[in-house]
PDB file of C-alpha atoms in Angstrom:
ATOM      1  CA  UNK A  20      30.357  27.466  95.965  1.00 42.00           C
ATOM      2  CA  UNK A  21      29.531  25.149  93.489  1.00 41.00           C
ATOM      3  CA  UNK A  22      26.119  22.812  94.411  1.00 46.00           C
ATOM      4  CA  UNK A  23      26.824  23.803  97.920  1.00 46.00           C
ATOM      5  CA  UNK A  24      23.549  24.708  98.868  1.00 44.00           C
ATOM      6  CA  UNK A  25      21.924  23.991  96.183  1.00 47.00           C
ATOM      7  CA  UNK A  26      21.253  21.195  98.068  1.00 55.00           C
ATOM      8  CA  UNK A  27      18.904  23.609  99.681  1.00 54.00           C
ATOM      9  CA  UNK A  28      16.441  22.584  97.911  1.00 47.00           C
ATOM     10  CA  UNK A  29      17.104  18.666  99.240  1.00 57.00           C
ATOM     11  CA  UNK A  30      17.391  20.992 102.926  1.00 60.00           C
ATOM     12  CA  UNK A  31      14.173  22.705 102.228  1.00 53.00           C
ATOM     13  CA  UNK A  32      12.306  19.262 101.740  1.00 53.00           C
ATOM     14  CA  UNK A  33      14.427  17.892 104.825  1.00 62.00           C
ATOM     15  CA  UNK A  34      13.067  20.257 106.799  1.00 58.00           C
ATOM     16  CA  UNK A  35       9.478  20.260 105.593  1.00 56.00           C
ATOM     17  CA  UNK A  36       9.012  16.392 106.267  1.00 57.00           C
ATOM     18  CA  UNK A  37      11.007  16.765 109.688  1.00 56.00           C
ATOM     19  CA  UNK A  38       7.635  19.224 110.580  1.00 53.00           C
ATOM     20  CA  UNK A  39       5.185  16.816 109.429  1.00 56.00           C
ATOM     21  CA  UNK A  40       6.908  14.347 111.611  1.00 56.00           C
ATOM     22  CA  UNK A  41       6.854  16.915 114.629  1.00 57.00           C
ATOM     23  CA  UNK A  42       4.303  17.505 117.116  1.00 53.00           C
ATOM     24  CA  UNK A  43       5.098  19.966 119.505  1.00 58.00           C
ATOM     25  CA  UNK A  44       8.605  20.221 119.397  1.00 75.00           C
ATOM     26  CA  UNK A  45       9.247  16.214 119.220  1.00 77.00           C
ATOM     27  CA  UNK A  46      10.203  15.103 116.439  1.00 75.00           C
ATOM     28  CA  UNK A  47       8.814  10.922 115.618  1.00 73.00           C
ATOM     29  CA  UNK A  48      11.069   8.747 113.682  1.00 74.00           C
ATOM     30  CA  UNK A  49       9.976   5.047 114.063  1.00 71.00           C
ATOM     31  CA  UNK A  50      10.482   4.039 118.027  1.00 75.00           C
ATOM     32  CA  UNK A  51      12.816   6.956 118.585  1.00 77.00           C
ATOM     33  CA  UNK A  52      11.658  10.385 119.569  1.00 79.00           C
ATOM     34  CA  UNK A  53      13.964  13.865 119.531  1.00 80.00           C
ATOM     35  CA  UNK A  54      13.535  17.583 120.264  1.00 82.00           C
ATOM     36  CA  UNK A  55      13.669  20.046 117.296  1.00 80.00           C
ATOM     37  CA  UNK A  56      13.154  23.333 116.623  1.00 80.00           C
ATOM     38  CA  UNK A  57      11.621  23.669 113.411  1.00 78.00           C
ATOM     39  CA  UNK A  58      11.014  26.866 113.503  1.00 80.00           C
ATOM     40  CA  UNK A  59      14.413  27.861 114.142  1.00 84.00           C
ATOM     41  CA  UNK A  60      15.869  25.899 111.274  1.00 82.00           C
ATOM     42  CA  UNK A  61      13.498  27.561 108.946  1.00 82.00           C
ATOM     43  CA  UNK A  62      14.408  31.016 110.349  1.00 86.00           C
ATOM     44  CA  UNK A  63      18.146  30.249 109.778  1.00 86.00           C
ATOM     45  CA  UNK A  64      17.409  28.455 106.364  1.00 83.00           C
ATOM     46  CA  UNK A  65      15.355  31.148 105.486  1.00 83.00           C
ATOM     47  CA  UNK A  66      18.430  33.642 105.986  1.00 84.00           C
ATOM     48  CA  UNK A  67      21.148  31.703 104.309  1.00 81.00           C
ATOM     49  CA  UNK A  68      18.488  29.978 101.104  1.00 77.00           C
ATOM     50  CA  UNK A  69      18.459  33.443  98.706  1.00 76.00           C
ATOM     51  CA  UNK A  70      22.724  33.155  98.767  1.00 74.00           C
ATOM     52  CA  UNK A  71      23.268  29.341  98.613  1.00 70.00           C
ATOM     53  CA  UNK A  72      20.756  30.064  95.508  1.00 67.00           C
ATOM     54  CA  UNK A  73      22.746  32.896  93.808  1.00 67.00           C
ATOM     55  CA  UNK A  74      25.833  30.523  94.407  1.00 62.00           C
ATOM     56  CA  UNK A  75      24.599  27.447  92.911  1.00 60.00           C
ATOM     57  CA  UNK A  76      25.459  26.483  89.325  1.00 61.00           C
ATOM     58  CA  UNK A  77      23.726  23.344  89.505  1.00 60.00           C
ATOM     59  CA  UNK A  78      20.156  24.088  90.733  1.00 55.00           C
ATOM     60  CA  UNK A  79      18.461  21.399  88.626  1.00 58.00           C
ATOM     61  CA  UNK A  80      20.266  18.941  90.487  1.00 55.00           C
ATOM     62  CA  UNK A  81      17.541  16.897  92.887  1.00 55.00           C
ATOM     63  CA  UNK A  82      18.899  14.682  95.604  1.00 57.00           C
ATOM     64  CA  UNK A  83      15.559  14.122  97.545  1.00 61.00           C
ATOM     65  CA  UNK A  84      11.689  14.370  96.678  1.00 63.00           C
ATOM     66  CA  UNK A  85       8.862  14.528  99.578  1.00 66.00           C
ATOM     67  CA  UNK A  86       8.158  11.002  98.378  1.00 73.00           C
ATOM     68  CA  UNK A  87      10.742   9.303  98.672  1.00 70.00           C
ATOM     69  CA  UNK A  88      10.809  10.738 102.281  1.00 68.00           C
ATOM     70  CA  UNK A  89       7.267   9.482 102.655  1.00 72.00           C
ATOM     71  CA  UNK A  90       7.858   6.088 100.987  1.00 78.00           C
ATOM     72  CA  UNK A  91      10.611   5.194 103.751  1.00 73.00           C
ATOM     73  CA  UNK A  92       9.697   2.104 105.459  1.00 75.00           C
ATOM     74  CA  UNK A  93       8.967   1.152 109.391  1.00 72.00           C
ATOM     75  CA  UNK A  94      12.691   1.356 110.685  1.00 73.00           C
ATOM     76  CA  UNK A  95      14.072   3.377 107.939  1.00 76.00           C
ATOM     77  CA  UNK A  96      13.254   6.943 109.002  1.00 77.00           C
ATOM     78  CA  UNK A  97      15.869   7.278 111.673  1.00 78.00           C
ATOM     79  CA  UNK A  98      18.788   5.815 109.608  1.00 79.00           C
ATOM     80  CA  UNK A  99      17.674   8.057 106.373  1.00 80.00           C
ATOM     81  CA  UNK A 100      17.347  11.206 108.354  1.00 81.00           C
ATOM     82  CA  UNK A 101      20.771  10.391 109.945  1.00 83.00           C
ATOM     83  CA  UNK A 102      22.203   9.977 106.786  1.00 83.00           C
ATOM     84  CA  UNK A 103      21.329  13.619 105.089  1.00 82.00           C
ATOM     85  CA  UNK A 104      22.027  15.393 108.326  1.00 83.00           C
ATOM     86  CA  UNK A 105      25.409  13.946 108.107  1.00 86.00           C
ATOM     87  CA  UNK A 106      25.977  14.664 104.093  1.00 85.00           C
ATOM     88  CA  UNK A 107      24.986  18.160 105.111  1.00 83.00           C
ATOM     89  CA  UNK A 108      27.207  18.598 108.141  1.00 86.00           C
ATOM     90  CA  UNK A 109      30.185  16.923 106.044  1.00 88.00           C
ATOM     91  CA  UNK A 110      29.479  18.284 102.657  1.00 83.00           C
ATOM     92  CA  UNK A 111      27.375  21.035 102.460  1.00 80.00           C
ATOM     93  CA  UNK A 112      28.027  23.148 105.710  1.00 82.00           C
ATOM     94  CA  UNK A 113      31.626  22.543 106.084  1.00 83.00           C
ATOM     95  CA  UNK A 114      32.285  23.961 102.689  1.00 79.00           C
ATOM     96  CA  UNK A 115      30.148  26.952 102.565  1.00 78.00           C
ATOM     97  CA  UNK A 116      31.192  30.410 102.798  1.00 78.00           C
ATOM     98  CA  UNK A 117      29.432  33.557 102.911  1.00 80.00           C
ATOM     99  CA  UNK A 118      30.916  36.966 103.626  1.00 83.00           C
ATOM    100  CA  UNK A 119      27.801  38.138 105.215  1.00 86.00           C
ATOM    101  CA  UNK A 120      28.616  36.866 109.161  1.00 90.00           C
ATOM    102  CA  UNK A 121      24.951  36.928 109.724  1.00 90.00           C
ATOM    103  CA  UNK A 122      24.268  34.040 106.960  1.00 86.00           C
ATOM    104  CA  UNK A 123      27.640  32.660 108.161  1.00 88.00           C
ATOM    105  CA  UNK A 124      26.609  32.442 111.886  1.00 91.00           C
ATOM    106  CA  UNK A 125      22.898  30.842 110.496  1.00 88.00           C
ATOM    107  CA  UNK A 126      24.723  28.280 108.789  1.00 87.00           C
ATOM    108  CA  UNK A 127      26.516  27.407 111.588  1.00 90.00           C
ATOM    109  CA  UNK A 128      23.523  27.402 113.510  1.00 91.00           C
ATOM    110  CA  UNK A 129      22.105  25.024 111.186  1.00 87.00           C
ATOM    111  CA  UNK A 130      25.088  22.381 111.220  1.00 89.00           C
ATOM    112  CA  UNK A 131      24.850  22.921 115.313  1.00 91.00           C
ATOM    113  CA  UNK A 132      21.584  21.712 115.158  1.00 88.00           C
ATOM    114  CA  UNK A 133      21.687  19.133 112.727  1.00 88.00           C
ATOM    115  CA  UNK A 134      24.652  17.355 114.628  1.00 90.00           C
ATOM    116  CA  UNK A 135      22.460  17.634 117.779  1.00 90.00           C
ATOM    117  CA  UNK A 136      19.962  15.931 116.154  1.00 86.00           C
ATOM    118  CA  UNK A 137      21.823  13.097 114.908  1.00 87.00           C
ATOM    119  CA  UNK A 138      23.171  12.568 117.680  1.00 89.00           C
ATOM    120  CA  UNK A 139      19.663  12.450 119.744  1.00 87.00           C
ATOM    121  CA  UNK A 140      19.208  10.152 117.430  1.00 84.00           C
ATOM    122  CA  UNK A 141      21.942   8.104 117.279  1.00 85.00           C
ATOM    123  CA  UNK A 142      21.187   7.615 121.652  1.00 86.00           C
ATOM    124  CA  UNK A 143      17.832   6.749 120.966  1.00 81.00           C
ATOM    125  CA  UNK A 144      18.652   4.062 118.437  1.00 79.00           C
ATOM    126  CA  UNK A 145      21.795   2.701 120.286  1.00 82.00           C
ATOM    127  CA  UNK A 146      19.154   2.283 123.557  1.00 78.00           C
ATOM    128  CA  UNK A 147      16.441   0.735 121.269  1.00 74.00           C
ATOM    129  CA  UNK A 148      19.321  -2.023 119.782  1.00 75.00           C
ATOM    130  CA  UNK A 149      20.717  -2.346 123.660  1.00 78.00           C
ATOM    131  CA  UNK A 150      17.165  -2.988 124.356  1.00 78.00           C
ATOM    132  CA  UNK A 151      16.851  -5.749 121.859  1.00 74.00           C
ATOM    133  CA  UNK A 152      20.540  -7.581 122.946  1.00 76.00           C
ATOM    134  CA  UNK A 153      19.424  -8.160 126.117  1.00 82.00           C
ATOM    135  CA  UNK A 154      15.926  -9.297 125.458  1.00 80.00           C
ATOM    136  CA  UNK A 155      17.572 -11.650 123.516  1.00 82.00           C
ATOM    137  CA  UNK A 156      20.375 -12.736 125.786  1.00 73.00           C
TER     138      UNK A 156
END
């Protein structure tokens, strides 16, 4: 379970950000606008973060920093965010095991909700470039 979630850390400032972006329920990126639980995620983070911890020989390891998150430009936000849900869902969630089926079933929970998020997003931003085609055509 090498680095596997000791990404969590990266997760753990993922989801912070995601609630400063969210206003009762919605979460804002750029022109696009999705629904999110935050305070699910952080229940099932919060469940699986004490493990992923215990299993992680590379802690010091620091993929993203709250300003780099808040640096992002106009536009950027939505493609970013896409981006590290999908490293998680890929990387981090599809390899980690836990024999507690509680943290197991959390983790699962947290790739569910990650994939439905990208792929809110991913409808928003395909209507927003549809949008733009035929304004220009």
């Amino acid at each position: 379970m090498k680095m596997l979630l000791g990404y969590s850390l990266c997760l753990l400032i993922a989801l912070s950000c995601l609630s400063g972006l969210v206003e009762s329920g919605t979460l804002h990126l750029d022109s696009c606008s999705v629904n999110v639980h935050t305070h699910e995620l952080r229940k099932y983070y919060s469940t699986i973060r004490s493990n992923a911890i215990d299993g992680d020989n590379e802690i010091g390891v620091k993929l993203l920093d709250k300003k780099l998150i808040k640096s992002l430009q106009n536009g950027q936000t939505c493609c970013f965010l896409r981006l590290v849900m999908r490293f998680y869902v890929e990387r981090v969630f599809s390899n980690y095991a836990s024999s507690q089926p509680q943290q197991q079933r959390c983790s699962s929970a947290l790739a569910n909700a990650f994939v439905s998020i990208r792929r809110d997003i991913h409808k928003c931003v395909s209507l927003l470039f549809d949008t733009l085609h035929n304004l220009v055509n």
